[in-house]
Amino acid sequence: MSATRRISLTQYLVEQQREHGRIQGELRLLIEVVARACKRIAIAVNKGALGDVLGSTDQSNVQGEIVKKLDLIANEVLIEANEWGGHLAAMASEEMDSIHVVPNRYPQGEYLLLFDPLDGSSNIDVNVSIGTIFSVLRKVGHARGVAEEDFLQPGKQQAAAGYCVYGPQTTLVLTLGNGVAMFTLDRETGSWVLTATDVRIPEETKEFAINMSNQRHWAPPVQRYIGECLQGREGPRGKDFNMRWVASMVADVHRILSRGGVFLYPWDQREPDKPGKLRLMYEANPMAFIVEQAGGQATDGHERILDIVPSKLHQRVSVMLGSAAEVRRVTSYHREPG
Ligand code: AHG
Ligand code: MN
Ligand code: MN
């Protein structure tokens, strides 16, 4: 893309507002503020050992996971950046037990922001791609105040969703409900530059992403689906499959958006009472929204992720997403008796 024809995130958002009437000023500000926060997180990530950002804190979060230093830094950056602009009523995060209401000293807006400030925490200290995931909801109703119940909306009501992947390149992926656009951070000018529009995930794929070490714990439909992929050309699929597992959902989903594939983090028998490992509201929902907007599908094996009505903020969910034909297939295996 030539320097003179570059479209910045700001220009893209202004055009979405002005020409397509897709978004209002408050949502435009919200996306810009989140993108700016991601830039600050990217800078911290890049400093690594030089910035004393590696390693763990002595805290654990509401999920019982050890909190890494960068989990906390990213969480604080996102809160600080979003608190004062007047575009939000409240925020929710993987790293906070309960919602963070915008303090009284600032005006309250009509949006709710949810985020996984740092996704792929196990990769921080080993210098592998990590990311930030975010989801935007509207506060329904005009009653004053805001409560956790206001967040418990199905994913199909998201006004916007996105993620930023801190990899060899820093890339912001965004949907406002009319397709998916990607922006690459130009470190020399500090701006987000539009580098892909109308992103489409191919229908079919020959690549799957799953943590194979859990194979013995999976339910029969997932055993069957992956088993058939592993049989390759000699099996019922009649083609060889490749496997990738980064252990950062952002990086795995980004690869799927870029070249197709299917991602599974299914329910398994290790913790039978939990529906899955990933969290619905700030991991599965935003990713499902992006994947659907790119022509893919996302289910929990039984129903569309975006139709699930949450009952709590940190609810977990089984996740199967990516190329439409593959997600349809693995979902259909869940419907078959036995
Ligand atoms: P987080 O770092 O926000 O807790 O998320 C990690 C998630 C997800 O990004 C990834 O797909 C999955 O955990 C990896 O889990 P395993 O280590 O069990 O493979
Ligand atoms: Mn995560
Ligand atoms: Mn996280």
mmCIF file of C-alpha atoms and ligand atoms in Angstrom:
data_model
loop_
_atom_site.group_PDB
_atom_site.id
_atom_site.type_symbol
_atom_site.label_atom_id
_atom_site.label_comp_id
_atom_site.label_asym_id
_atom_site.label_seq_id
_atom_site.Cartn_x
_atom_site.Cartn_y
_atom_site.Cartn_z
ATOM 1 C CA MET A 1 0.000 0.000 0.000
ATOM 2 C CA SER A 2 1.550 3.362 -0.970
ATOM 3 C CA ALA A 3 2.163 5.926 1.759
ATOM 4 C CA THR A 4 -0.127 8.488 0.114
ATOM 5 C CA ARG A 5 -3.109 6.131 -0.084
ATOM 6 C CA ARG A 6 -2.907 4.917 3.452
ATOM 7 C CA ILE A 7 -6.174 4.818 5.375
ATOM 8 C CA SER A 8 -5.823 5.207 9.127
ATOM 9 C CA LEU A 9 -8.125 3.681 11.720
ATOM 10 C CA THR A 10 -9.437 7.189 12.440
ATOM 11 C CA GLN A 11 -10.322 7.766 8.789
ATOM 12 C CA TYR A 12 -11.925 4.327 8.522
ATOM 13 C CA LEU A 13 -14.089 5.009 11.577
ATOM 14 C CA VAL A 14 -15.061 8.499 10.414
ATOM 15 C CA GLU A 15 -16.142 7.014 7.082
ATOM 16 C CA GLN A 16 -18.119 4.285 8.843
ATOM 17 C CA GLN A 17 -19.894 7.026 10.781
ATOM 18 C CA ARG A 18 -20.366 9.543 7.990
ATOM 19 C CA GLU A 19 -20.959 7.482 4.888
ATOM 20 C CA HIS A 20 -22.399 4.241 6.130
ATOM 21 C CA GLY A 21 -24.159 5.515 9.270
ATOM 22 C CA ARG A 22 -22.857 2.358 10.934
ATOM 23 C CA ILE A 23 -21.680 3.932 14.147
ATOM 24 C CA GLN A 24 -22.243 6.902 16.391
ATOM 25 C CA GLY A 25 -19.594 9.242 17.757
ATOM 26 C CA GLU A 26 -19.450 7.485 21.133
ATOM 27 C CA LEU A 27 -18.686 4.116 19.576
ATOM 28 C CA ARG A 28 -16.079 5.702 17.336
ATOM 29 C CA LEU A 29 -14.362 7.207 20.366
ATOM 30 C CA LEU A 30 -14.576 3.879 22.198
ATOM 31 C CA ILE A 31 -12.812 1.978 19.396
ATOM 32 C CA GLU A 32 -10.138 4.655 19.101
ATOM 33 C CA VAL A 33 -9.504 4.569 22.840
ATOM 34 C CA VAL A 34 -9.271 0.755 22.900
ATOM 35 C CA ALA A 35 -6.895 0.855 19.926
ATOM 36 C CA ARG A 36 -4.726 3.433 21.709
ATOM 37 C CA ALA A 37 -4.657 1.246 24.822
ATOM 38 C CA CYS A 38 -3.589 -1.728 22.680
ATOM 39 C CA LYS A 39 -0.728 0.388 21.364
ATOM 40 C CA ARG A 40 0.438 0.989 24.939
ATOM 41 C CA ILE A 41 0.119 -2.719 25.724
ATOM 42 C CA ALA A 42 2.125 -3.535 22.567
ATOM 43 C CA ILE A 43 4.903 -1.240 23.771
ATOM 44 C CA ALA A 44 4.978 -2.987 27.167
ATOM 45 C CA VAL A 45 4.959 -6.427 25.490
ATOM 46 C CA ASN A 46 7.881 -5.433 23.256
ATOM 47 C CA LYS A 47 9.999 -4.268 26.190
ATOM 48 C CA GLY A 48 9.904 -7.742 27.710
ATOM 49 C CA ALA A 49 12.649 -8.306 30.277
ATOM 50 C CA LEU A 50 13.911 -4.728 29.732
ATOM 51 C CA GLY A 51 10.614 -3.343 31.002
ATOM 52 C CA ASP A 52 10.306 -5.768 33.942
ATOM 53 C CA VAL A 53 7.001 -7.022 32.527
ATOM 54 C CA LEU A 54 7.731 -10.761 32.491
ATOM 55 C CA GLY A 55 6.786 -13.256 35.212
ATOM 56 C CA SER A 56 3.929 -13.600 37.652
ATOM 57 C CA THR A 57 2.374 -11.572 40.456
ATOM 58 C CA ASP A 58 1.445 -13.192 43.759
ATOM 59 C CA GLN A 59 -2.278 -12.899 42.948
ATOM 60 C CA SER A 60 -4.746 -15.276 41.349
ATOM 61 C CA ASN A 61 -7.886 -14.175 39.496
ATOM 62 C CA VAL A 62 -11.563 -15.136 39.799
ATOM 63 C CA GLN A 63 -10.871 -18.154 37.555
ATOM 64 C CA GLY A 64 -8.225 -19.376 40.020
ATOM 65 C CA GLU A 65 -5.394 -18.703 37.558
ATOM 66 C CA ILE A 66 -2.085 -17.101 38.585
ATOM 67 C CA VAL A 67 -2.055 -13.505 37.366
ATOM 68 C CA LYS A 68 0.978 -12.574 35.248
ATOM 69 C CA LYS A 69 2.481 -9.096 35.495
ATOM 70 C CA LEU A 70 1.350 -8.320 31.949
ATOM 71 C CA ASP A 71 -2.224 -9.468 32.693
ATOM 72 C CA LEU A 72 -2.374 -6.721 35.337
ATOM 73 C CA ILE A 73 -0.562 -4.090 33.286
ATOM 74 C CA ALA A 74 -2.871 -4.658 30.288
ATOM 75 C CA ASN A 75 -5.947 -4.563 32.526
ATOM 76 C CA GLU A 76 -4.872 -1.280 34.101
ATOM 77 C CA VAL A 77 -4.029 0.299 30.752
ATOM 78 C CA LEU A 78 -7.483 -0.562 29.372
ATOM 79 C CA ILE A 79 -9.321 0.732 32.433
ATOM 80 C CA GLU A 80 -7.339 3.944 32.699
ATOM 81 C CA ALA A 81 -7.770 4.673 28.983
ATOM 82 C CA ASN A 82 -11.522 4.040 28.939
ATOM 83 C CA GLU A 83 -12.675 5.554 32.220
ATOM 84 C CA TRP A 84 -12.857 9.230 31.480
ATOM 85 C CA GLY A 85 -14.103 9.579 27.878
ATOM 86 C CA GLY A 86 -17.839 9.565 28.644
ATOM 87 C CA HIS A 87 -18.489 6.717 26.204
ATOM 88 C CA LEU A 88 -18.866 3.913 28.749
ATOM 89 C CA ALA A 89 -21.184 3.028 31.597
ATOM 90 C CA ALA A 90 -19.022 0.167 32.892
ATOM 91 C CA MET A 91 -16.331 -2.377 32.044
ATOM 92 C CA ALA A 92 -15.800 -6.056 32.788
ATOM 93 C CA SER A 93 -12.583 -8.028 32.505
ATOM 94 C CA GLU A 94 -11.188 -11.514 32.918
ATOM 95 C CA GLU A 95 -8.945 -10.049 35.601
ATOM 96 C CA MET A 96 -11.694 -8.436 37.735
ATOM 97 C CA ASP A 97 -14.178 -10.403 39.851
ATOM 98 C CA SER A 98 -16.972 -7.878 39.307
ATOM 99 C CA ILE A 99 -17.770 -5.026 36.949
ATOM 100 C CA HIS A 100 -15.932 -1.690 37.044
ATOM 101 C CA VAL A 101 -18.464 1.137 36.940
ATOM 102 C CA VAL A 102 -17.242 4.443 35.509
ATOM 103 C CA PRO A 103 -16.533 6.680 38.548
ATOM 104 C CA ASN A 104 -19.025 9.447 39.350
ATOM 105 C CA ARG A 105 -16.534 12.183 38.515
ATOM 106 C CA TYR A 106 -16.820 11.254 34.835
ATOM 107 C CA PRO A 107 -19.915 11.328 32.601
ATOM 108 C CA GLN A 108 -21.512 7.947 31.893
ATOM 109 C CA GLY A 109 -22.031 6.755 28.329
ATOM 110 C CA GLU A 110 -24.332 4.116 26.871
ATOM 111 C CA TYR A 111 -21.769 1.389 26.122
ATOM 112 C CA LEU A 112 -20.432 -1.548 28.089
ATOM 113 C CA LEU A 113 -16.932 -2.825 27.354
ATOM 114 C CA LEU A 114 -15.687 -6.331 28.132
ATOM 115 C CA PHE A 115 -12.139 -7.539 27.651
ATOM 116 C CA ASP A 116 -9.600 -10.262 28.039
ATOM 117 C CA PRO A 117 -6.721 -7.826 28.568
ATOM 118 C CA LEU A 118 -4.007 -10.360 27.841
ATOM 119 C CA ASP A 119 -4.901 -13.555 26.044
ATOM 120 C CA GLY A 120 -2.396 -16.392 25.890
ATOM 121 C CA SER A 121 -0.704 -15.588 29.205
ATOM 122 C CA SER A 122 1.304 -18.823 29.160
ATOM 123 C CA ASN A 123 3.125 -17.464 26.089
ATOM 124 C CA ILE A 124 4.278 -14.143 27.620
ATOM 125 C CA ASP A 125 7.507 -15.409 29.128
ATOM 126 C CA VAL A 126 8.443 -17.528 26.100
ATOM 127 C CA ASN A 127 8.102 -14.687 23.554
ATOM 128 C CA VAL A 128 5.234 -16.204 21.551
ATOM 129 C CA SER A 129 2.239 -14.236 20.166
ATOM 130 C CA ILE A 130 -0.314 -12.977 22.679
ATOM 131 C CA GLY A 131 -3.224 -10.555 22.379
ATOM 132 C CA THR A 132 -6.118 -8.504 23.736
ATOM 133 C CA ILE A 133 -9.770 -9.373 22.997
ATOM 134 C CA PHE A 134 -12.692 -6.946 23.424
ATOM 135 C CA SER A 135 -16.460 -6.915 23.090
ATOM 136 C CA VAL A 136 -18.828 -3.925 23.070
ATOM 137 C CA LEU A 137 -22.459 -4.048 24.207
ATOM 138 C CA ARG A 138 -25.074 -1.329 24.528
ATOM 139 C CA LYS A 139 -26.579 -0.713 27.933
ATOM 140 C CA VAL A 140 -30.178 -1.726 27.383
ATOM 141 C CA GLY A 141 -32.833 0.500 28.991
ATOM 142 C CA HIS A 142 -32.325 3.975 30.319
ATOM 143 C CA ALA A 143 -32.544 3.377 34.037
ATOM 144 C CA ARG A 144 -29.797 5.144 35.956
ATOM 145 C CA GLY A 145 -26.956 3.076 37.253
ATOM 146 C CA VAL A 146 -25.474 -0.084 35.871
ATOM 147 C CA ALA A 147 -25.289 -3.623 37.225
ATOM 148 C CA GLU A 148 -23.753 -6.942 36.236
ATOM 149 C CA GLU A 149 -27.141 -8.014 34.793
ATOM 150 C CA ASP A 150 -26.802 -5.304 32.135
ATOM 151 C CA PHE A 151 -23.841 -7.256 30.719
ATOM 152 C CA LEU A 152 -25.711 -10.569 30.475
ATOM 153 C CA GLN A 153 -26.758 -10.168 26.840
ATOM 154 C CA PRO A 154 -26.325 -12.767 24.097
ATOM 155 C CA GLY A 155 -23.329 -12.195 21.819
ATOM 156 C CA LYS A 156 -25.552 -11.400 18.842
ATOM 157 C CA GLN A 157 -26.279 -8.055 20.511
ATOM 158 C CA GLN A 158 -22.630 -6.939 20.349
ATOM 159 C CA ALA A 159 -22.218 -3.513 18.751
ATOM 160 C CA ALA A 160 -18.577 -4.186 17.934
ATOM 161 C CA ALA A 161 -15.829 -6.662 18.719
ATOM 162 C CA GLY A 162 -12.158 -6.984 18.033
ATOM 163 C CA TYR A 163 -8.791 -8.256 19.051
ATOM 164 C CA CYS A 164 -5.216 -7.134 18.833
ATOM 165 C CA VAL A 165 -2.477 -9.678 18.240
ATOM 166 C CA TYR A 166 1.009 -8.843 19.526
ATOM 167 C CA GLY A 167 3.055 -10.997 17.186
ATOM 168 C CA PRO A 168 5.759 -10.389 14.604
ATOM 169 C CA GLN A 169 3.369 -7.631 13.529
ATOM 170 C CA THR A 170 0.895 -5.858 15.804
ATOM 171 C CA THR A 171 -2.500 -6.213 14.155
ATOM 172 C CA LEU A 172 -5.912 -4.925 15.204
ATOM 173 C CA VAL A 173 -8.904 -6.832 13.842
ATOM 174 C CA LEU A 174 -12.296 -5.174 14.073
ATOM 175 C CA THR A 175 -15.932 -5.785 13.253
ATOM 176 C CA LEU A 176 -18.718 -3.229 13.570
ATOM 177 C CA GLY A 177 -21.200 -5.791 12.248
ATOM 178 C CA ASN A 178 -20.537 -5.188 8.555
ATOM 179 C CA GLY A 179 -17.569 -7.387 7.790
ATOM 180 C CA VAL A 180 -14.077 -7.574 9.239
ATOM 181 C CA ALA A 181 -11.209 -5.125 8.752
ATOM 182 C CA MET A 182 -7.570 -5.409 9.805
ATOM 183 C CA PHE A 183 -5.172 -2.616 10.769
ATOM 184 C CA THR A 184 -1.421 -2.982 11.156
ATOM 185 C CA LEU A 185 0.478 -0.795 13.613
ATOM 186 C CA ASP A 186 3.068 1.348 11.852
ATOM 187 C CA ARG A 187 5.661 1.728 14.591
ATOM 188 C CA GLU A 188 7.406 4.628 12.850
ATOM 189 C CA THR A 189 4.326 6.866 12.693
ATOM 190 C CA GLY A 190 2.445 5.266 15.601
ATOM 191 C CA SER A 191 -0.725 4.891 13.546
ATOM 192 C CA TRP A 192 -3.015 1.984 12.756
ATOM 193 C CA VAL A 193 -3.100 1.518 8.990
ATOM 194 C CA LEU A 194 -5.902 -0.330 7.205
ATOM 195 C CA THR A 195 -4.325 -3.429 5.642
ATOM 196 C CA ALA A 196 -7.308 -5.718 4.883
ATOM 197 C CA THR A 197 -11.050 -5.272 4.387
ATOM 198 C CA ASP A 198 -13.869 -7.760 3.815
ATOM 199 C CA VAL A 199 -11.801 -10.553 5.342
ATOM 200 C CA ARG A 200 -13.291 -13.966 4.400
ATOM 201 C CA ILE A 201 -12.550 -17.354 5.958
ATOM 202 C CA PRO A 202 -12.495 -20.106 3.317
ATOM 203 C CA GLU A 203 -15.498 -22.534 3.671
ATOM 204 C CA GLU A 204 -13.325 -25.641 3.643
ATOM 205 C CA THR A 205 -9.999 -26.292 5.308
ATOM 206 C CA LYS A 206 -7.304 -28.890 5.871
ATOM 207 C CA GLU A 207 -6.043 -27.475 9.159
ATOM 208 C CA PHE A 208 -7.325 -27.894 12.716
ATOM 209 C CA ALA A 209 -6.299 -26.348 16.043
ATOM 210 C CA ILE A 210 -6.864 -28.229 19.278
ATOM 211 C CA ASN A 211 -4.756 -29.111 22.317
ATOM 212 C CA MET A 212 -4.129 -32.784 21.440
ATOM 213 C CA SER A 213 -2.793 -33.552 24.915
ATOM 214 C CA ASN A 214 -6.405 -33.540 26.131
ATOM 215 C CA GLN A 215 -7.530 -36.122 23.583
ATOM 216 C CA ARG A 216 -8.355 -38.842 26.093
ATOM 217 C CA HIS A 217 -10.704 -36.463 27.959
ATOM 218 C CA TRP A 218 -12.837 -35.361 24.975
ATOM 219 C CA ALA A 219 -16.455 -36.323 24.354
ATOM 220 C CA PRO A 220 -17.163 -38.883 21.572
ATOM 221 C CA PRO A 221 -18.227 -36.322 18.877
ATOM 222 C CA VAL A 222 -14.907 -34.464 19.197
ATOM 223 C CA GLN A 223 -12.966 -37.764 19.308
ATOM 224 C CA ARG A 224 -14.714 -38.735 16.077
ATOM 225 C CA TYR A 225 -14.129 -35.423 14.289
ATOM 226 C CA ILE A 226 -10.412 -35.200 15.127
ATOM 227 C CA GLY A 227 -9.989 -38.958 14.634
ATOM 228 C CA GLU A 228 -11.280 -38.613 11.088
ATOM 229 C CA CYS A 229 -8.955 -35.667 10.397
ATOM 230 C CA LEU A 230 -5.991 -37.722 11.673
ATOM 231 C CA GLN A 231 -6.817 -40.626 9.356
ATOM 232 C CA GLY A 232 -6.031 -38.278 6.480
ATOM 233 C CA ARG A 233 -6.238 -39.400 2.870
ATOM 234 C CA GLU A 234 -6.970 -43.000 3.848
ATOM 235 C CA GLY A 235 -9.872 -42.020 6.137
ATOM 236 C CA PRO A 236 -13.459 -40.830 5.541
ATOM 237 C CA ARG A 237 -12.315 -37.234 4.846
ATOM 238 C CA GLY A 238 -10.144 -38.370 1.953
ATOM 239 C CA LYS A 239 -7.505 -35.676 2.564
ATOM 240 C CA ASP A 240 -4.532 -35.061 4.835
ATOM 241 C CA PHE A 241 -4.926 -32.499 7.621
ATOM 242 C CA ASN A 242 -2.336 -30.267 9.249
ATOM 243 C CA MET A 243 -2.396 -29.248 12.926
ATOM 244 C CA ARG A 244 -1.447 -25.989 14.688
ATOM 245 C CA TRP A 245 -1.879 -24.980 18.352
ATOM 246 C CA VAL A 246 -0.374 -21.705 19.555
ATOM 247 C CA ALA A 247 -2.204 -21.737 22.935
ATOM 248 C CA SER A 248 -3.149 -18.082 22.404
ATOM 249 C CA MET A 249 -6.694 -17.959 21.065
ATOM 250 C CA VAL A 250 -5.947 -14.630 19.370
ATOM 251 C CA ALA A 251 -3.080 -16.126 17.379
ATOM 252 C CA ASP A 252 -5.015 -19.278 16.462
ATOM 253 C CA VAL A 253 -8.073 -17.268 15.384
ATOM 254 C CA HIS A 254 -5.879 -14.826 13.473
ATOM 255 C CA ARG A 255 -4.365 -17.683 11.481
ATOM 256 C CA ILE A 256 -7.865 -18.993 10.728
ATOM 257 C CA LEU A 257 -8.982 -15.552 9.524
ATOM 258 C CA SER A 258 -5.885 -15.352 7.358
ATOM 259 C CA ARG A 259 -5.846 -18.811 5.759
ATOM 260 C CA GLY A 260 -8.812 -20.830 7.073
ATOM 261 C CA GLY A 261 -8.993 -23.629 9.613
ATOM 262 C CA VAL A 262 -11.007 -24.745 12.576
ATOM 263 C CA PHE A 263 -10.351 -24.061 16.272
ATOM 264 C CA LEU A 264 -11.703 -26.239 19.057
ATOM 265 C CA TYR A 265 -11.515 -25.877 22.816
ATOM 266 C CA PRO A 266 -14.276 -28.332 23.703
ATOM 267 C CA TRP A 267 -15.765 -29.422 27.006
ATOM 268 C CA ASP A 268 -13.760 -32.301 28.427
ATOM 269 C CA GLN A 269 -13.844 -34.720 31.338
ATOM 270 C CA ARG A 270 -11.058 -33.115 33.341
ATOM 271 C CA GLU A 271 -13.577 -30.729 34.901
ATOM 272 C CA PRO A 272 -16.944 -32.218 33.883
ATOM 273 C CA ASP A 273 -18.991 -29.576 35.715
ATOM 274 C CA LYS A 274 -17.466 -26.731 33.700
ATOM 275 C CA PRO A 275 -18.855 -26.214 30.186
ATOM 276 C CA GLY A 276 -15.332 -25.563 28.854
ATOM 277 C CA LYS A 277 -12.140 -23.611 29.523
ATOM 278 C CA LEU A 278 -12.741 -20.449 27.538
ATOM 279 C CA ARG A 279 -14.927 -17.645 28.777
ATOM 280 C CA LEU A 280 -18.101 -16.766 26.894
ATOM 281 C CA MET A 281 -18.368 -13.021 27.276
ATOM 282 C CA TYR A 282 -14.870 -11.745 26.549
ATOM 283 C CA GLU A 283 -13.289 -14.623 24.596
ATOM 284 C CA ALA A 284 -15.890 -16.715 22.731
ATOM 285 C CA ASN A 285 -18.458 -13.993 21.944
ATOM 286 C CA PRO A 286 -16.137 -11.427 20.356
ATOM 287 C CA MET A 287 -14.296 -14.147 18.411
ATOM 288 C CA ALA A 288 -17.592 -15.713 17.268
ATOM 289 C CA PHE A 289 -18.835 -12.299 16.087
ATOM 290 C CA ILE A 290 -15.633 -11.708 14.096
ATOM 291 C CA VAL A 291 -15.633 -15.246 12.653
ATOM 292 C CA GLU A 292 -19.290 -15.016 11.558
ATOM 293 C CA GLN A 293 -18.678 -11.599 10.017
ATOM 294 C CA ALA A 294 -15.886 -13.237 7.994
ATOM 295 C CA GLY A 295 -18.235 -15.967 6.722
ATOM 296 C CA GLY A 296 -17.284 -18.625 9.274
ATOM 297 C CA GLN A 297 -19.311 -20.243 12.040
ATOM 298 C CA ALA A 298 -19.001 -20.647 15.811
ATOM 299 C CA THR A 299 -20.872 -23.094 18.059
ATOM 300 C CA ASP A 300 -20.480 -24.810 21.419
ATOM 301 C CA GLY A 301 -21.158 -28.131 19.645
ATOM 302 C CA HIS A 302 -24.904 -27.701 20.121
ATOM 303 C CA GLU A 303 -25.880 -24.107 19.489
ATOM 304 C CA ARG A 304 -24.571 -20.921 17.924
ATOM 305 C CA ILE A 305 -22.272 -19.187 20.432
ATOM 306 C CA LEU A 306 -23.880 -15.800 19.675
ATOM 307 C CA ASP A 307 -27.338 -17.123 20.716
ATOM 308 C CA ILE A 308 -26.270 -18.217 24.203
ATOM 309 C CA VAL A 309 -27.903 -16.098 26.918
ATOM 310 C CA PRO A 310 -25.292 -15.725 29.669
ATOM 311 C CA SER A 311 -26.219 -16.275 33.283
ATOM 312 C CA LYS A 312 -22.982 -14.957 34.767
ATOM 313 C CA LEU A 313 -20.123 -12.683 33.815
ATOM 314 C CA HIS A 314 -17.304 -15.228 33.910
ATOM 315 C CA GLN A 315 -19.318 -18.075 32.371
ATOM 316 C CA ARG A 316 -17.299 -20.672 30.463
ATOM 317 C CA VAL A 317 -18.221 -22.297 27.199
ATOM 318 C CA SER A 318 -17.136 -25.030 24.814
ATOM 319 C CA VAL A 319 -15.860 -23.457 21.560
ATOM 320 C CA MET A 320 -15.749 -24.695 17.958
ATOM 321 C CA LEU A 321 -15.170 -22.007 15.355
ATOM 322 C CA GLY A 322 -13.721 -21.277 11.941
ATOM 323 C CA SER A 323 -14.378 -22.539 8.418
ATOM 324 C CA ALA A 324 -18.149 -23.003 8.044
ATOM 325 C CA ALA A 325 -18.182 -26.514 6.555
ATOM 326 C CA GLU A 326 -15.937 -27.882 9.329
ATOM 327 C CA VAL A 327 -17.909 -26.272 12.158
ATOM 328 C CA ARG A 328 -21.139 -27.607 10.602
ATOM 329 C CA ARG A 329 -19.599 -31.086 10.482
ATOM 330 C CA VAL A 330 -18.340 -31.217 14.084
ATOM 331 C CA THR A 331 -21.621 -29.694 15.316
ATOM 332 C CA SER A 332 -23.621 -32.328 13.394
ATOM 333 C CA TYR A 333 -21.598 -35.090 15.123
ATOM 334 C CA HIS A 334 -22.905 -33.752 18.456
ATOM 335 C CA ARG A 335 -26.473 -34.278 17.232
ATOM 336 C CA GLU A 336 -26.037 -37.909 16.279
ATOM 337 C CA PRO A 337 -27.192 -40.444 18.874
ATOM 338 C CA GLY A 338 -24.464 -42.257 20.801
HETATM 339 P P1 AHG B 1 -5.835 -16.556 28.950
HETATM 340 O O1 AHG B 1 -4.358 -16.396 28.804
HETATM 341 O O2 AHG B 1 -6.591 -15.282 28.711
HETATM 342 O O3 AHG B 1 -6.240 -17.215 30.254
HETATM 343 O O4 AHG B 1 -6.371 -17.476 27.762
HETATM 344 C C1 AHG B 1 -5.694 -18.644 27.405
HETATM 345 C C2 AHG B 1 -6.629 -19.517 26.633
HETATM 346 C C3 AHG B 1 -6.618 -19.324 25.134
HETATM 347 O O5 AHG B 1 -5.997 -18.191 24.681
HETATM 348 C C4 AHG B 1 -5.936 -20.555 24.593
HETATM 349 O O6 AHG B 1 -6.573 -20.981 23.421
HETATM 350 C C5 AHG B 1 -6.070 -21.572 25.684
HETATM 351 O O7 AHG B 1 -6.241 -20.865 26.874
HETATM 352 C C6 AHG B 1 -4.879 -22.466 25.790
HETATM 353 O O8 AHG B 1 -5.146 -23.431 26.730
HETATM 354 P P2 AHG B 1 -4.197 -24.717 26.961
HETATM 355 O O9 AHG B 1 -2.975 -24.205 27.658
HETATM 356 O O10 AHG B 1 -5.058 -25.584 27.830
HETATM 357 O O11 AHG B 1 -3.903 -25.325 25.630
HETATM 358 MN MN MN B 2 -7.837 -15.594 27.031
HETATM 359 MN MN MN B 3 -6.315 -13.383 29.643
#
